[in-house]
mmCIF file of C-alpha atoms in Angstrom:
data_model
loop_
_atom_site.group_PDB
_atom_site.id
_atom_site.type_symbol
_atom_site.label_atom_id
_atom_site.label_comp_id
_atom_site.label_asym_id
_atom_site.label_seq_id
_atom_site.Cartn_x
_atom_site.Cartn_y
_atom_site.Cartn_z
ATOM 1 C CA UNK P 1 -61.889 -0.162 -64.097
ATOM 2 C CA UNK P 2 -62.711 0.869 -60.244
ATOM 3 C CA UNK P 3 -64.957 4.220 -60.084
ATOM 4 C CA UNK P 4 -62.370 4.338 -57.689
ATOM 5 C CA UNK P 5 -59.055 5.771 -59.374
ATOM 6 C CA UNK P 6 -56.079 4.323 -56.417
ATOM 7 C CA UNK P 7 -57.789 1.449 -56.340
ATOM 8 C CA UNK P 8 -57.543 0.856 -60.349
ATOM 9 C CA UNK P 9 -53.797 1.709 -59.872
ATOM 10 C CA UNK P 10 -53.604 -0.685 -56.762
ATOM 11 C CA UNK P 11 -55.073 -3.898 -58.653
ATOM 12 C CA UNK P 12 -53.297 -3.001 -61.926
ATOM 13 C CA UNK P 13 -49.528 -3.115 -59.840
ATOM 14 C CA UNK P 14 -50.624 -6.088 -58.219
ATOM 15 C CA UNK P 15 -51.565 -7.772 -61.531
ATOM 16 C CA UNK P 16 -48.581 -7.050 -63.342
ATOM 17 C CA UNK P 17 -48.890 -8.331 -66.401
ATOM 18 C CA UNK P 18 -50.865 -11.178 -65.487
ATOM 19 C CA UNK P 19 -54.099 -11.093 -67.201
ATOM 20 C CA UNK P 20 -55.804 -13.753 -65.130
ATOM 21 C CA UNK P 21 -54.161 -12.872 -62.134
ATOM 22 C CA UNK P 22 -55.947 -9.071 -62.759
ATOM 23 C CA UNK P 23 -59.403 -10.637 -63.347
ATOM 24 C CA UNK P 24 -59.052 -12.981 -60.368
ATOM 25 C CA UNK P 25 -58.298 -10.077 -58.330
ATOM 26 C CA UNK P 26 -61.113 -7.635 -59.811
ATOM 27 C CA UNK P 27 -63.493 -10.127 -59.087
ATOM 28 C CA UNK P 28 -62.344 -10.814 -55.558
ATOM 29 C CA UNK P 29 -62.786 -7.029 -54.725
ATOM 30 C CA UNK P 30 -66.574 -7.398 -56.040
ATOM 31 C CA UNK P 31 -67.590 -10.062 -54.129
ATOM 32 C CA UNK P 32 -65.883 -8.685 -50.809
ATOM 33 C CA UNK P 33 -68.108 -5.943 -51.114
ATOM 34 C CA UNK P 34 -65.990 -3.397 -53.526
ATOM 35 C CA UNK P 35 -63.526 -1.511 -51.333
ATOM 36 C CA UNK P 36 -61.300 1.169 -51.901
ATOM 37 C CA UNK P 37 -57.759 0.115 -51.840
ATOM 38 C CA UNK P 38 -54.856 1.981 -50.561
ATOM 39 C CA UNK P 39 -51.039 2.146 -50.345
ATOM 40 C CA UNK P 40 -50.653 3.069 -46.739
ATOM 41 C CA UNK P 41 -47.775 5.576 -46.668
ATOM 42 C CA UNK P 42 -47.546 5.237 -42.417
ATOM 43 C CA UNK P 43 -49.765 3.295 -39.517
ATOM 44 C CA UNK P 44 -52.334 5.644 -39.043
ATOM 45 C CA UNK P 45 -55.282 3.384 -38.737
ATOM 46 C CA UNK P 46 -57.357 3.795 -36.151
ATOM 47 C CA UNK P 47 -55.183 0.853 -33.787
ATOM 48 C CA UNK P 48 -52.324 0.761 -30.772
ATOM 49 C CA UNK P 49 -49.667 0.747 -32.008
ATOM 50 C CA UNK P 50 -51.337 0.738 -35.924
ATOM 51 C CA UNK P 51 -50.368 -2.655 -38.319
ATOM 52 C CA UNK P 52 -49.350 -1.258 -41.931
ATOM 53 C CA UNK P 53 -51.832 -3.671 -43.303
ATOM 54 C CA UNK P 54 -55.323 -3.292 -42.099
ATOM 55 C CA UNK P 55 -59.206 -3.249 -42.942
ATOM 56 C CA UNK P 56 -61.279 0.096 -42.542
ATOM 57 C CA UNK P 57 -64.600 -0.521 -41.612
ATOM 58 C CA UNK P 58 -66.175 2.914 -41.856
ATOM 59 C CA UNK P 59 -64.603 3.618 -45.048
ATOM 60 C CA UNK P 60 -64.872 0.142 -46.396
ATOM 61 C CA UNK P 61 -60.819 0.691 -47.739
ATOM 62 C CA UNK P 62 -58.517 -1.955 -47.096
ATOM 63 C CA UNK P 63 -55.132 -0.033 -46.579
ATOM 64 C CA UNK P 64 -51.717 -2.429 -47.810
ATOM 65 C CA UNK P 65 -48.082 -1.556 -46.948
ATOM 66 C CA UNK P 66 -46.306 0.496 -49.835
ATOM 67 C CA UNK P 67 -44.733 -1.616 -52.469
ATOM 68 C CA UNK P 68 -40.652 -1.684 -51.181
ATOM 69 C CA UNK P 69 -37.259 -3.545 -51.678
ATOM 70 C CA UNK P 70 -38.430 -6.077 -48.581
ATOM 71 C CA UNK P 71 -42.353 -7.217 -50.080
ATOM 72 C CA UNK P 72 -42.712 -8.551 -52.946
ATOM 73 C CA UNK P 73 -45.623 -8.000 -54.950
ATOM 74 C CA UNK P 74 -46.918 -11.838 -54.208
ATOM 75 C CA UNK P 75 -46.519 -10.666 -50.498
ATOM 76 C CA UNK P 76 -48.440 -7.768 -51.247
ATOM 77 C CA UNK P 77 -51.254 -9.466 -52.791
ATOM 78 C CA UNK P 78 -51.009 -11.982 -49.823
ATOM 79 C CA UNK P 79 -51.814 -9.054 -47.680
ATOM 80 C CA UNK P 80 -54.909 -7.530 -49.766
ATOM 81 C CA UNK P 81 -56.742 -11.055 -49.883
ATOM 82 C CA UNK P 82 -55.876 -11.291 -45.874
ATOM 83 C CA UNK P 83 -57.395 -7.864 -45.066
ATOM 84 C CA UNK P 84 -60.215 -8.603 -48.148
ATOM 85 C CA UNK P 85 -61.860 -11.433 -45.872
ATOM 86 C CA UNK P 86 -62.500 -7.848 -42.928
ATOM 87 C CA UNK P 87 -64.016 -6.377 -45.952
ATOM 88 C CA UNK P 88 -66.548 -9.373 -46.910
ATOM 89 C CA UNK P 89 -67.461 -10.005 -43.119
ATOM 90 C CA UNK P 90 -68.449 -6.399 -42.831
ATOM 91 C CA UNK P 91 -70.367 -6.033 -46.129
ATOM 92 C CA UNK P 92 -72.484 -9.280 -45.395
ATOM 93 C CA UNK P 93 -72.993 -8.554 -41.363
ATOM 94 C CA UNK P 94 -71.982 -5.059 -40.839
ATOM 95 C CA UNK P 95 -73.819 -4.838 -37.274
ATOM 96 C CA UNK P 96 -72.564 -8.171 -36.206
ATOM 97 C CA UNK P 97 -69.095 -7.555 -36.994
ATOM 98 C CA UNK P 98 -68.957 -4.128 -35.402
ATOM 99 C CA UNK P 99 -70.180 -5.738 -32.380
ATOM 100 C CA UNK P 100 -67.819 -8.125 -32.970
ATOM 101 C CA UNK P 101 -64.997 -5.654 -32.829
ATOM 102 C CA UNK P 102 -66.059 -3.807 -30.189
ATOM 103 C CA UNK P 103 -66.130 -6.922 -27.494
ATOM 104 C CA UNK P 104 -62.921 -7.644 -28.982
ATOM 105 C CA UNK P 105 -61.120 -4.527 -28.712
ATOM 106 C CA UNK P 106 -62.505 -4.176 -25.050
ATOM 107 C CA UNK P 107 -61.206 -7.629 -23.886
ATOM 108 C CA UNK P 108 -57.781 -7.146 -25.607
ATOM 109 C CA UNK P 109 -57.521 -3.290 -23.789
ATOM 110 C CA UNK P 110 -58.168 -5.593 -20.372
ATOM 111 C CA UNK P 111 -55.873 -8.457 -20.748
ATOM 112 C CA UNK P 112 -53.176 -5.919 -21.647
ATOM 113 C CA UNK P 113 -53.841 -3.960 -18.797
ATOM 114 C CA UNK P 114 -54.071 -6.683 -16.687
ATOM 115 C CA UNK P 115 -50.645 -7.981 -18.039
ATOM 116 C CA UNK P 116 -49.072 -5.254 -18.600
ATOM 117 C CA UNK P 117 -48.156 -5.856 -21.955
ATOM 118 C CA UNK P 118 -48.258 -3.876 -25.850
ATOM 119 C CA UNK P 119 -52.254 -3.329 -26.676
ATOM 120 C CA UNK P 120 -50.572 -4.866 -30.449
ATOM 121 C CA UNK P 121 -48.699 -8.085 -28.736
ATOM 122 C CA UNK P 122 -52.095 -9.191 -26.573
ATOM 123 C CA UNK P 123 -54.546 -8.733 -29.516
ATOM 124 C CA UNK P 124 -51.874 -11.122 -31.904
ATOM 125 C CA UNK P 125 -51.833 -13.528 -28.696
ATOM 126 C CA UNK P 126 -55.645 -13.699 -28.504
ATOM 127 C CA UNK P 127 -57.929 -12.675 -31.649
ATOM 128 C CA UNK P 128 -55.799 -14.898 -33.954
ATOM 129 C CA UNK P 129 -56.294 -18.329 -32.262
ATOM 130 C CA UNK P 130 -60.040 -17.666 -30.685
ATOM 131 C CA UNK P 131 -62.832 -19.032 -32.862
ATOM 132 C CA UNK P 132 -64.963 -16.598 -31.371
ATOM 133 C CA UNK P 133 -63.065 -13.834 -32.716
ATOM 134 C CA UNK P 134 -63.384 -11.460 -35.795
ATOM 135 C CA UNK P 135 -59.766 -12.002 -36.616
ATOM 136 C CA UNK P 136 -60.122 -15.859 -36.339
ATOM 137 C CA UNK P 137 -63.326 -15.976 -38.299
ATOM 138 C CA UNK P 138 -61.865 -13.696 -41.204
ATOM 139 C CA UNK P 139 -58.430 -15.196 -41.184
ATOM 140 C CA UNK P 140 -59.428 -18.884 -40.552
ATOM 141 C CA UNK P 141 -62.886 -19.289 -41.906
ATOM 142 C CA UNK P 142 -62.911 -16.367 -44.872
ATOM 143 C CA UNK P 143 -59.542 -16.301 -46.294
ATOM 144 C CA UNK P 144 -59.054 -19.709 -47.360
ATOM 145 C CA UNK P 145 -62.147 -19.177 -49.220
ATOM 146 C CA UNK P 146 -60.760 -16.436 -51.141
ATOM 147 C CA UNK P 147 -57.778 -17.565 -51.398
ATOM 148 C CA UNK P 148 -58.938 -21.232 -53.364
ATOM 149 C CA UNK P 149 -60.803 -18.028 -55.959
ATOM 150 C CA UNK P 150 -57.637 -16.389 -56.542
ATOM 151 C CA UNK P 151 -55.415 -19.041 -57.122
ATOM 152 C CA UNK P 152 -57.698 -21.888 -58.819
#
């Protein structure tokens, strides 16, 4: 059990009634550095145009889309080990991966201003496929990782 309360009730859905499944994901939240985990009702993260599915770094809380008729809860637990890899790289380099995010943020505000296109639509087009990028390192490098834990 999480000291956190949502978050108990947030792994415990996810699990179902999958006993190993549970204890994979229990242990995944440890080792990512133990972040709160909640249903996200609306976007209201601190992005353009806000994902439903994002990381928190200042509250260490990854935030997942609300269980519906259109996401299964394999899709749902899809999304938590996706957004768990922004939670490891910020518990093991915290000051690196803010930096990180910064330079980031500030290139994707130019290039969108320079093309005149959605802040949401440039940082897609760019983080994701830059291996310089916190999005490529978490996505490309991380979540395999965690992945291969989860589903030995």
């Amino acid at each position: 059990k999480h000291v956190d309360e949502e978050t108990t009730q947030v792994l415990d859905f996810l699990s179902g009634n999958d006993e190993d499944l549970r204890l994979a994901l229990w242990d995944l939240e440890q080792e990512v550095g133990n972040p709160k985990i909640r249903w996200n009702k609306k976007g209201n993260s601190q992005h353009d145009a806000a994902p439903l599915n994002y990381y928190e770094m200042v509250t260490n809380t990854v935030c997942l889309e609300s269980p519906s008729l259109t996401r299964s809860r394999a899709m749902i637990i899809d999304l938590f080990i996706s957004e768990a890899a922004h939670s490891k790289q910020y518990n093991e380099r915290f000051f690196v991966s803010c930096l990180w995010y910064e330079r980031d943020v500030w290139i994707v505000r130019f290039y969108a201003w320079l093309r005149k296109k959605n802040f949401q639509d440039v940082y897609q087009e760019l983080l994701y496929n830059d291996p310089r990028t916190l999005e490529y390192n978490a996505h490309t490098d991380i979540e395999p990782e965690l992945r291969k834990k989860v589903f030995k």
